[in-house]
Amino acid sequence: MIKFTYLALLGIFSIIFLIAVVYYLLKPTPAGDSSVGWALGIFYLAGLLGVVLLAVLFWKNKAIGLAILCIPMLFLLLPAIQRGARDLYAWFPAQKRSPLTLHITNNTPALVNVKLECWFGKKNGAQQSLYKTLEFTSKPLAVDRHVLSDYDAQLLSSKSAFVRLVFFECLQQSGNGYSFVREVQPCMQYHDVPVEDFRVKDYLIAIDGEKNSEAFQAEVRRLKTDSLYTNGVF
C-alpha cells in the first residue's frame, strides 16, 4: 500500500510539474499586478520540484518518500482545515443570551442594502478575514424589525473581532427586457462597531443620507454626468 501510494503521488506530481513547465514556457510573461501571481506560481513550482527530487532520493525507503510527498497535500489541506476550525468556532454555542432584534430605520428616500460584516481575527491585528455578512434590504423611509437567530446574534456579540456596518444605495434599473437592482459602489458609508454594542436586546441602525462619504458623493456626481444615475435620490 505504501509503495503504490508513493508511486501514484510521485507520478501525479511529476505530471503536474511537466504541465506547469509547458504552460510557463508557452505563455508570455504578464505585466502589472498579474506578474505577482505569475512569480508566485514559479515559486510554488520550484517548491514542488524540490519535493519530487527529495522523494526520489528516498526511492529505497518509500515510507519516508511518501511522507515527503504528503507535504504538498498538507499545504493544500491547510485552508480547508482553517475554514473548518473557524466554522467550528462560530458554531460552538457561547453563553446563553437574550434574543437580539435589529431595528433598521431608513431616513432616506433611497432603497438601501444594509450589511453587517462579521470579521474574524485579532481585534488590533493585521490578519483579519471576513467570515460572514448579514444582509438586509431597507425600503425608502421604512422602519424594519429583524429578530436574529442565536447563531447570528453570537457572531455579532461575541464571536467576531469587530462588526463593520455598511450601507449601499440600490438603483432599480431595467434593460434587455428584464429589471434588476444594482448597488452603487463605493458604499454610502460604513462604521466599525465593537461587538460589545450588540450585547443588548434591541440594536438600532439609523440610515442618514447627510452622513454619506465623499467617495460616494463623488461617484454619484460622475454617474449623473454620464446619465447612469437613473432612479437615484442623492
XYZ file of N, CA and C in Angstrom:
702
model
N 0.829 -1.205 0.000
C 0.000 0.000 0.000
C 0.867 1.261 0.000
N 1.916 1.272 0.815
C 2.817 2.427 0.874
C 3.500 2.623 -0.479
N 3.940 1.487 -1.083
C 4.627 1.560 -2.373
C 3.704 2.113 -3.449
N 2.464 1.613 -3.487
C 1.513 2.067 -4.500
C 1.205 3.566 -4.329
N 0.949 4.002 -3.098
C 0.635 5.413 -2.839
C 1.823 6.294 -3.188
N 3.018 5.832 -2.831
C 4.245 6.586 -3.140
C 4.394 6.783 -4.648
N 4.249 5.698 -5.407
C 4.402 5.785 -6.854
C 3.294 6.636 -7.483
N 2.060 6.504 -6.964
C 0.942 7.273 -7.510
C 1.161 8.771 -7.306
N 1.530 9.175 -6.085
C 1.757 10.591 -5.814
C 2.951 11.120 -6.599
N 4.003 10.291 -6.694
C 5.180 10.714 -7.448
C 4.825 10.940 -8.919
N 4.004 10.062 -9.473
C 3.590 10.222 -10.861
C 2.690 11.429 -11.061
N 1.729 11.638 -10.143
C 0.807 12.777 -10.251
C 1.565 14.098 -10.164
N 2.460 14.219 -9.170
C 3.208 15.470 -9.005
C 4.139 15.719 -10.187
N 4.704 14.646 -10.752
C 5.585 14.805 -11.909
C 4.808 15.308 -13.114
N 3.603 14.769 -13.319
C 2.767 15.209 -14.437
C 2.359 16.670 -14.247
N 1.955 17.027 -13.014
C 1.578 18.423 -12.729
C 2.757 19.351 -12.998
N 3.946 18.930 -12.602
C 5.141 19.757 -12.810
C 5.419 19.954 -14.297
N 5.328 18.888 -15.073
C 5.600 18.990 -16.508
C 4.575 19.879 -17.212
N 3.288 19.731 -16.842
C 2.245 20.570 -17.442
C 2.488 22.038 -17.104
N 2.877 22.306 -15.844
C 3.122 23.688 -15.425
C 4.323 24.276 -16.163
N 5.359 23.472 -16.369
C 6.545 23.958 -17.089
C 6.175 24.336 -18.518
N 5.401 23.474 -19.190
C 4.972 23.768 -20.553
C 4.142 25.047 -20.580
N 3.266 25.214 -19.590
C 2.416 26.412 -19.513
C 3.271 27.670 -19.387
N 4.258 27.628 -18.506
C 5.102 28.816 -18.294
C 6.005 29.089 -19.494
N 6.380 28.052 -20.224
C 7.238 28.254 -21.389
C 6.466 28.819 -22.579
N 5.199 28.458 -22.702
C 4.422 28.868 -23.865
C 3.683 30.187 -23.670
N 3.299 30.506 -22.440
C 2.522 31.721 -22.214
C 3.449 32.898 -21.916
N 3.228 34.056 -22.555
C 4.079 35.232 -22.305
C 3.959 35.712 -20.858
N 5.018 36.296 -20.372
C 5.023 36.819 -19.010
C 4.096 38.028 -18.926
N 3.115 38.011 -18.013
C 2.185 39.142 -17.911
C 2.856 40.348 -17.257
N 2.218 41.496 -17.400
C 2.716 42.734 -16.792
C 1.727 43.214 -15.744
N 2.160 44.159 -14.942
C 1.285 44.753 -13.935
C 1.064 43.827 -12.755
N -0.164 43.900 -12.181
C -0.480 43.114 -10.988
C -0.449 41.619 -11.260
N -0.743 41.221 -12.490
C -0.754 39.789 -12.822
C 0.628 39.156 -12.687
N 1.688 39.973 -12.797
C 3.039 39.426 -12.698
C 3.341 38.892 -11.306
N 2.634 39.406 -10.285
C 2.848 38.919 -8.918
C 2.409 37.467 -8.805
N 1.201 37.174 -9.313
C 0.725 35.795 -9.303
C 1.591 34.886 -10.161
N 2.096 35.429 -11.260
C 2.986 34.675 -12.141
C 4.255 34.270 -11.392
N 4.880 35.207 -10.717
C 6.107 34.926 -9.965
C 5.837 33.970 -8.803
N 4.690 34.132 -8.156
C 4.339 33.250 -7.050
C 4.144 31.822 -7.544
N 3.562 31.678 -8.741
C 3.393 30.350 -9.315
C 4.726 29.679 -9.588
N 5.712 30.440 -10.065
C 7.055 29.889 -10.291
C 7.678 29.444 -8.977
N 7.454 30.215 -7.928
C 7.983 29.862 -6.603
C 7.396 28.531 -6.129
N 6.083 28.374 -6.285
C 5.440 27.122 -5.883
C 5.916 25.961 -6.763
N 6.131 26.245 -8.036
C 6.601 25.210 -8.954
C 7.992 24.726 -8.554
N 8.859 25.654 -8.157
C 10.194 25.275 -7.690
C 10.099 24.437 -6.421
N 9.166 24.795 -5.529
C 8.966 24.013 -4.309
C 8.495 22.604 -4.616
N 7.588 22.465 -5.602
C 7.108 21.144 -5.992
C 8.242 20.308 -6.571
N 9.105 20.927 -7.386
C 10.256 20.214 -7.937
C 11.170 19.721 -6.822
N 11.388 20.562 -5.812
C 12.226 20.161 -4.694
C 11.657 18.969 -3.943
N 10.343 18.967 -3.755
C 9.691 17.856 -3.058
C 9.829 16.569 -3.863
N 9.606 16.651 -5.189
C 9.702 15.455 -6.050
C 11.120 14.901 -6.038
N 12.120 15.757 -6.183
C 13.507 15.297 -6.195
C 13.903 14.688 -4.856
N 13.454 15.323 -3.767
C 13.780 14.786 -2.440
C 13.117 13.435 -2.219
N 11.888 13.271 -2.716
C 11.201 11.990 -2.579
C 11.888 10.902 -3.397
N 12.415 11.271 -4.580
C 13.125 10.301 -5.418
C 14.389 9.812 -4.732
N 15.040 10.660 -3.959
C 16.256 10.262 -3.230
C 15.981 9.138 -2.233
N 14.722 9.066 -1.780
C 14.351 8.008 -0.823
C 13.584 6.892 -1.540
N 14.046 6.584 -2.770
C 13.400 5.536 -3.562
C 13.400 4.191 -2.843
N 14.472 3.916 -2.130
C 14.579 2.624 -1.445
C 13.819 2.612 -0.116
N 13.564 3.789 0.427
C 12.788 3.884 1.667
C 11.510 4.654 1.361
N 10.547 3.918 0.832
C 9.348 4.566 0.308
C 8.458 5.160 1.399
N 8.596 4.711 2.621
C 7.808 5.288 3.707
C 8.206 6.751 3.941
N 9.518 7.009 3.947
C 10.000 8.377 4.108
C 9.652 9.198 2.868
N 9.833 8.573 1.691
C 9.486 9.267 0.458
C 8.017 9.659 0.412
N 7.138 8.771 0.907
C 5.708 9.073 0.942
C 5.422 10.229 1.895
N 6.106 10.241 3.028
C 5.918 11.338 3.989
C 6.310 12.673 3.356
N 7.387 12.664 2.565
C 7.817 13.893 1.889
C 6.792 14.329 0.858
N 6.237 13.365 0.118
C 5.236 13.693 -0.900
C 3.924 14.198 -0.289
N 3.708 13.912 0.975
C 2.485 14.382 1.632
C 2.571 15.859 2.023
N 3.786 16.427 1.966
C 3.944 17.833 2.364
C 3.088 18.761 1.500
N 3.121 18.630 0.141
C 2.221 19.491 -0.661
C 0.753 19.275 -0.346
N 0.383 18.037 0.013
C -1.006 17.762 0.362
C -1.417 18.529 1.609
N -0.484 18.656 2.555
C -0.781 19.411 3.769
C -1.016 20.877 3.455
N -0.211 21.436 2.525
C -0.402 22.828 2.136
C -1.753 23.025 1.457
N -2.184 22.029 0.664
C -3.480 22.121 0.006
C -4.632 21.995 1.001
N -4.423 21.173 2.030
C -5.481 20.942 3.007
C -5.541 22.017 4.080
N -4.453 22.769 4.248
C -4.393 23.752 5.326
C -5.540 24.771 5.268
N -5.870 25.361 4.085
C -7.013 26.294 4.059
C -8.323 25.641 4.485
N -8.529 24.374 4.065
C -9.756 23.679 4.453
C -9.785 23.433 5.957
N -8.635 23.089 6.529
C -8.558 22.879 7.978
C -8.848 24.180 8.718
N -8.285 25.282 8.218
C -8.531 26.588 8.844
C -9.995 26.976 8.756
N -10.611 26.740 7.575
C -12.036 27.050 7.426
C -12.871 26.205 8.381
N -12.516 24.923 8.505
C -13.246 24.049 9.411
C -13.131 24.511 10.856
N -11.923 24.954 11.241
C -11.731 25.445 12.608
C -12.551 26.705 12.858
N -12.595 27.622 11.867
C -13.404 28.839 12.022
C -14.888 28.501 12.109
N -15.344 27.557 11.268
C -16.749 27.164 11.306
C -17.114 26.549 12.656
N -16.219 25.721 13.181
C -16.469 25.101 14.482
C -16.519 26.157 15.577
N -15.601 27.124 15.506
C -15.588 28.208 16.488
C -16.866 29.036 16.406
N -17.316 29.327 15.181
C -18.525 30.129 15.020
C -19.770 29.370 15.458
N -19.782 28.063 15.256
C -20.952 27.252 15.607
C -21.024 26.958 17.090
N -19.882 26.801 17.736
C -19.873 26.357 19.129
C -20.643 27.350 19.995
N -21.663 26.887 20.711
C -22.513 27.809 21.483
C -21.725 28.565 22.551
N -22.041 29.849 22.666
C -21.457 30.661 23.736
C -22.447 30.684 24.900
N -22.201 31.566 25.848
C -23.105 31.647 26.983
C -24.496 32.085 26.531
N -25.502 31.624 27.246
C -26.890 31.921 26.880
C -27.152 33.413 26.999
N -27.799 33.977 25.992
C -28.088 35.401 25.990
C -29.499 35.631 25.468
N -30.018 36.815 25.708
C -31.362 37.144 25.248
C -31.342 37.339 23.735
N -32.482 37.117 23.067
C -32.531 37.304 21.605
C -32.181 38.739 21.215
N -31.557 38.875 20.057
C -31.164 40.192 19.554
C -32.086 40.579 18.404
N -32.645 41.784 18.492
C -33.516 42.311 17.446
C -32.873 43.549 16.838
N -32.750 43.550 15.518
C -32.236 44.721 14.802
C -33.401 45.589 14.354
N -33.312 46.873 14.659
C -34.307 47.841 14.195
C -33.617 48.750 13.188
N -34.044 48.686 11.928
C -33.425 49.475 10.863
C -34.379 50.589 10.468
N -33.925 51.813 10.681
C -34.714 52.989 10.325
C -34.058 53.674 9.135
N -34.741 53.690 8.022
C -34.220 54.317 6.808
C -34.793 55.731 6.701
N -33.970 56.717 6.990
C -34.412 58.111 6.945
C -34.194 58.755 5.578
N -33.949 57.963 4.558
C -33.707 58.480 3.210
C -34.766 57.943 2.259
N -34.985 58.611 1.128
C -35.922 58.111 0.107
C -35.278 57.089 -0.832
N -34.157 56.486 -0.399
C -33.424 55.539 -1.245
C -33.660 54.105 -0.787
N -33.560 53.190 -1.718
C -33.535 51.771 -1.393
C -32.116 51.429 -0.963
N -31.964 50.888 0.234
C -30.627 50.717 0.816
C -30.411 49.275 1.238
N -29.250 48.735 0.876
C -28.806 47.453 1.391
C -27.972 47.693 2.637
N -28.353 47.053 3.723
C -27.629 47.165 4.985
C -26.874 45.852 5.203
N -25.567 45.951 5.346
C -24.745 44.758 5.530
C -23.980 44.854 6.841
N -24.030 43.788 7.613
C -23.245 43.682 8.830
C -22.175 42.623 8.593
N -20.942 43.065 8.419
C -19.831 42.169 8.116
C -19.185 41.700 9.410
N -19.125 40.390 9.597
C -18.505 39.804 10.786
C -17.057 39.451 10.459
N -16.123 40.168 11.075
C -14.702 39.981 10.811
C -14.065 39.170 11.925
N -13.286 38.147 11.527
C -12.566 37.308 12.481
C -11.100 37.725 12.521
N -10.425 37.357 13.585
C -9.007 37.681 13.755
C -8.806 38.443 15.043
N -7.604 38.940 15.243
C -7.321 39.738 16.421
C -7.905 41.133 16.251
N -8.416 41.689 17.325
C -9.088 42.986 17.261
C -8.166 44.068 16.714
N -6.929 44.062 17.141
C -5.994 45.105 16.716
C -4.887 44.552 15.817
N -5.092 43.355 15.272
C -4.061 42.733 14.454
C -4.237 43.027 12.983
N -3.211 42.676 12.214
C -3.250 42.908 10.771
C -3.936 41.760 10.037
N -3.931 40.554 10.628
C -4.520 39.392 9.991
C -5.982 39.262 10.383
N -6.858 39.777 9.544
C -8.287 39.698 9.787
C -8.977 39.257 8.501
N -10.045 38.510 8.641
C -10.737 37.994 7.464
C -12.243 38.118 7.659
N -12.925 38.379 6.558
C -14.383 38.480 6.587
C -14.970 37.075 6.630
N -15.710 36.770 7.690
C -16.265 35.424 7.849
C -17.677 35.316 7.267
N -18.540 36.246 7.633
C -19.927 36.164 7.176
C -20.512 37.565 7.109
N -21.447 37.764 6.188
C -22.134 39.044 6.051
C -23.633 38.829 6.214
N -24.217 39.545 7.152
C -25.667 39.547 7.315
C -26.217 40.707 6.489
N -27.169 40.445 5.620
C -27.638 41.459 4.669
C -29.140 41.660 4.783
N -29.541 42.926 4.816
C -30.960 43.281 4.894
C -31.225 44.418 3.914
N -32.395 44.396 3.282
C -32.790 45.455 2.365
C -33.832 46.340 3.033
N -33.556 47.634 3.043
C -34.460 48.595 3.673
C -35.095 49.472 2.602
N -36.418 49.484 2.561
C -37.131 50.291 1.582
C -37.103 51.768 1.985
N -37.356 52.670 1.036
C -37.310 54.105 1.344
C -38.217 54.489 2.510
N -37.651 55.263 3.450
C -38.389 55.811 4.593
C -39.124 54.723 5.377
N -38.511 53.560 5.472
C -39.144 52.426 6.147
C -38.496 52.168 7.502
N -39.245 51.511 8.361
C -38.735 51.056 9.655
C -38.942 49.540 9.686
N -37.845 48.808 9.781
C -37.908 47.345 9.733
C -37.395 46.755 11.047
N -37.880 45.559 11.331
C -37.501 44.850 12.557
C -37.105 43.432 12.184
N -35.906 43.012 12.622
C -35.401 41.683 12.283
C -34.928 40.993 13.562
N -35.548 39.870 13.883
C -35.126 39.071 15.034
C -34.079 38.072 14.559
N -32.878 38.146 15.108
C -31.784 37.307 14.651
C -31.798 35.943 15.341
N -31.265 34.959 14.642
C -31.098 33.641 15.244
C -29.997 33.692 16.300
N -29.970 32.682 17.158
C -28.927 32.637 18.185
C -27.537 32.614 17.554
N -27.405 31.905 16.441
C -26.114 31.805 15.759
C -25.639 33.177 15.284
N -26.522 33.927 14.597
C -26.141 35.245 14.093
C -25.918 36.228 15.239
N -26.720 36.134 16.283
C -26.555 37.032 17.427
C -25.209 36.800 18.108
N -24.785 35.543 18.200
C -23.490 35.242 18.802
C -22.346 35.733 17.928
N -22.508 35.638 16.598
C -21.481 36.154 15.705
C -21.271 37.650 15.937
N -22.364 38.381 16.094
C -22.270 39.829 16.255
C -21.768 40.225 17.643
N -22.217 39.531 18.666
C -21.987 39.996 20.034
C -20.757 39.408 20.702
N -20.223 38.298 20.179
C -19.089 37.694 20.889
C -18.068 37.002 19.989
N -18.498 36.383 18.906
C -17.571 35.600 18.095
C -16.655 36.456 17.228
N -17.170 37.560 16.709
C -16.384 38.390 15.786
C -15.379 39.246 16.531
N -14.296 39.615 15.821
C -13.349 40.575 16.387
C -13.985 41.958 16.387
N -14.682 42.285 15.307
C -15.469 43.510 15.221
C -16.482 43.332 14.107
N -17.465 44.218 14.054
C -18.510 44.171 13.039
C -18.455 45.472 12.251
N -18.473 45.349 10.937
C -18.480 46.532 10.074
C -19.888 46.709 9.500
N -20.467 47.844 9.777
C -21.801 48.186 9.300
C -21.679 49.012 8.026
N -22.251 48.515 6.918
C -22.064 49.135 5.608
C -23.422 49.387 4.962
N -23.583 50.592 4.371
C -24.812 50.954 3.660
C -24.505 51.125 2.174
N -25.338 50.536 1.324
C -25.222 50.691 -0.125
C -26.552 51.190 -0.688
N -26.502 52.254 -1.497
C -27.699 52.653 -2.211
C -27.932 51.683 -3.367
N -29.190 51.319 -3.580
C -29.536 50.394 -4.659
C -30.363 51.121 -5.712
N -29.987 50.950 -6.953
C -30.708 51.550 -8.074
C -31.499 50.462 -8.796
N -32.790 50.695 -8.966
C -33.640 49.769 -9.697
C -33.569 50.128 -11.174
N -33.032 49.229 -11.967
C -32.815 49.502 -13.381
C -33.413 48.384 -14.230
N -33.494 48.640 -15.521
C -34.041 47.647 -16.443
C -33.291 47.727 -17.763
N -33.292 46.621 -18.472
C -32.636 46.560 -19.767
C -32.771 45.191 -20.377
N -32.872 45.148 -21.725
C -32.993 43.869 -22.449
C -34.188 43.039 -21.978
N -35.240 43.730 -21.570
C -36.454 43.015 -21.210
C -36.519 42.509 -19.789
N -35.562 42.861 -18.947
C -35.624 42.410 -17.551
C -35.159 43.549 -16.645
N -35.546 43.488 -15.394
C -35.185 44.502 -14.411
C -34.252 43.900 -13.371
N -33.470 44.763 -12.747
C -32.521 44.311 -11.739
C -32.202 45.460 -10.799
N -31.581 45.115 -9.680
C -31.164 46.090 -8.677
C -29.644 46.109 -8.624
N -29.071 47.295 -8.702
C -27.617 47.432 -8.703
C -27.163 48.304 -7.538
N -26.142 47.821 -6.822
C -25.561 48.606 -5.737
C -24.621 49.662 -6.303
N -24.674 50.850 -5.747
C -23.743 51.900 -6.133
C -22.465 51.733 -5.311
N -21.356 51.601 -6.013
C -20.049 51.473 -5.374
C -19.270 52.773 -5.551
N -18.552 53.258 -4.543
C -18.400 52.668 -3.211
C -19.644 52.860 -2.350
N -19.590 52.370 -1.125
C -20.746 52.415 -0.242
C -21.074 53.847 0.183
N -22.300 54.041 0.613
C -22.715 55.336 1.131
C -21.883 55.710 2.364
N -21.750 54.761 3.260
C -20.999 54.980 4.493
C -20.774 53.639 5.188
N -19.765 53.596 6.047
C -19.543 52.396 6.850
C -19.031 52.803 8.224
N -19.278 51.919 9.197
C -18.852 52.165 10.567
C -18.374 50.845 11.162
N -17.255 50.871 11.847
C -16.787 49.709 12.595
C -17.404 49.756 13.993
N -18.075 48.674 14.348
C -18.816 48.627 15.603
C -18.207 47.557 16.502
N -17.871 47.872 17.759
C -17.373 46.841 18.674
C -18.469 45.835 19.005
N -18.071 44.590 19.212
C -19.067 43.541 19.457
C -19.846 43.788 20.742
N -19.253 44.517 21.671
C -19.941 44.785 22.935
C -21.247 45.549 22.721
N -21.320 46.333 21.642
C -22.529 47.126 21.382
C -23.736 46.256 21.045
N -23.487 45.007 20.638
C -24.585 44.123 20.259
C -25.064 43.254 21.418
N -24.517 43.466 22.597
C -24.936 42.686 23.764
C -26.142 43.332 24.436
N -27.148 43.570 23.631
C -28.394 44.181 24.077
C -29.549 43.400 23.461
N -30.752 43.720 23.893
C -31.932 43.068 23.313
C -32.324 43.707 21.986
N -32.127 45.016 21.894
C -32.535 45.755 20.696
C -31.381 46.640 20.241
N -31.074 46.574 18.945
C -29.999 47.398 18.389
C -30.569 48.223 17.242
N -30.377 49.531 17.319
C -30.936 50.435 16.318
C -29.899 50.791 15.263
N -30.280 50.657 13.991
C -29.458 51.082 12.856
C -30.210 52.182 12.130
N -29.652 53.380 12.152
C -30.293 54.523 11.509
C -29.519 54.907 10.256
N -30.219 55.011 9.136
C -29.604 55.377 7.861
C -29.881 56.849 7.604
N -28.835 57.651 7.583
C -28.964 59.099 7.406
C -28.148 59.529 6.189
N -28.816 60.042 5.172
C -28.138 60.420 3.937
C -27.177 61.574 4.082
N -27.307 62.374 5.132
C -26.418 63.518 5.314
C -25.010 63.098 5.726
N -24.843 61.830 6.099
C -23.542 61.338 6.543
C -22.808 60.551 5.458
N -23.279 60.632 4.229
C -22.651 59.882 3.143
C -21.209 60.333 2.930
N -20.364 59.376 2.549
C -18.939 59.652 2.391
C -18.671 60.498 1.155
N -17.511 61.155 1.151
C -17.105 61.960 -0.005
C -16.920 61.087 -1.237
N -16.407 59.875 -1.045
C -16.195 58.969 -2.179
C -17.522 58.608 -2.839
N -18.542 58.359 -2.036
C -19.860 58.032 -2.590
C -20.443 59.231 -3.322
N -20.338 60.409 -2.729
C -20.875 61.608 -3.363
C -20.173 61.901 -4.692
N -18.842 61.665 -4.735
C -18.105 61.879 -5.983
C -18.562 60.894 -7.057
N -18.840 59.658 -6.663
C -19.313 58.669 -7.631
C -20.708 59.027 -8.136
N -21.549 59.533 -7.257
C -22.889 59.957 -7.674
C -22.800 61.086 -8.698
N -21.903 62.036 -8.460
C -21.725 63.135 -9.416
C -21.257 62.609 -10.769
N -20.367 61.632 -10.749
C -19.877 61.054 -12.011
C -21.006 60.329 -12.749
N -21.799 59.552 -12.002
C -22.901 58.814 -12.618
C -23.941 59.767 -13.207
N -24.183 60.868 -12.527
C -25.129 61.860 -13.056
C -24.607 62.471 -14.357
N -23.302 62.743 -14.389
C -22.699 63.310 -15.598
C -22.840 62.365 -16.780
N -22.719 61.055 -16.513
C -22.807 60.061 -17.578
C -24.223 59.550 -17.784
N -25.191 60.166 -17.089
C -26.609 59.763 -17.199
C -26.821 58.303 -16.820
N -26.103 57.862 -15.774
C -26.207 56.486 -15.306
C -26.835 56.387 -13.921
N -27.336 57.521 -13.426
C -27.876 57.541 -12.056
C -29.398 57.562 -12.084
N -29.983 56.739 -12.931
C -31.446 56.677 -13.016
C -32.012 56.091 -11.727
N -33.083 56.682 -11.233
C -33.764 56.272 -10.006
C -32.950 56.548 -8.747
N -31.835 57.231 -8.860
C -31.065 57.604 -7.679
C -31.701 58.799 -6.991
N -31.422 58.976 -5.699
C -32.101 60.035 -4.945
C -31.125 61.051 -4.339
N -29.824 60.838 -4.482
C -28.880 61.767 -3.847
C -28.291 62.739 -4.864
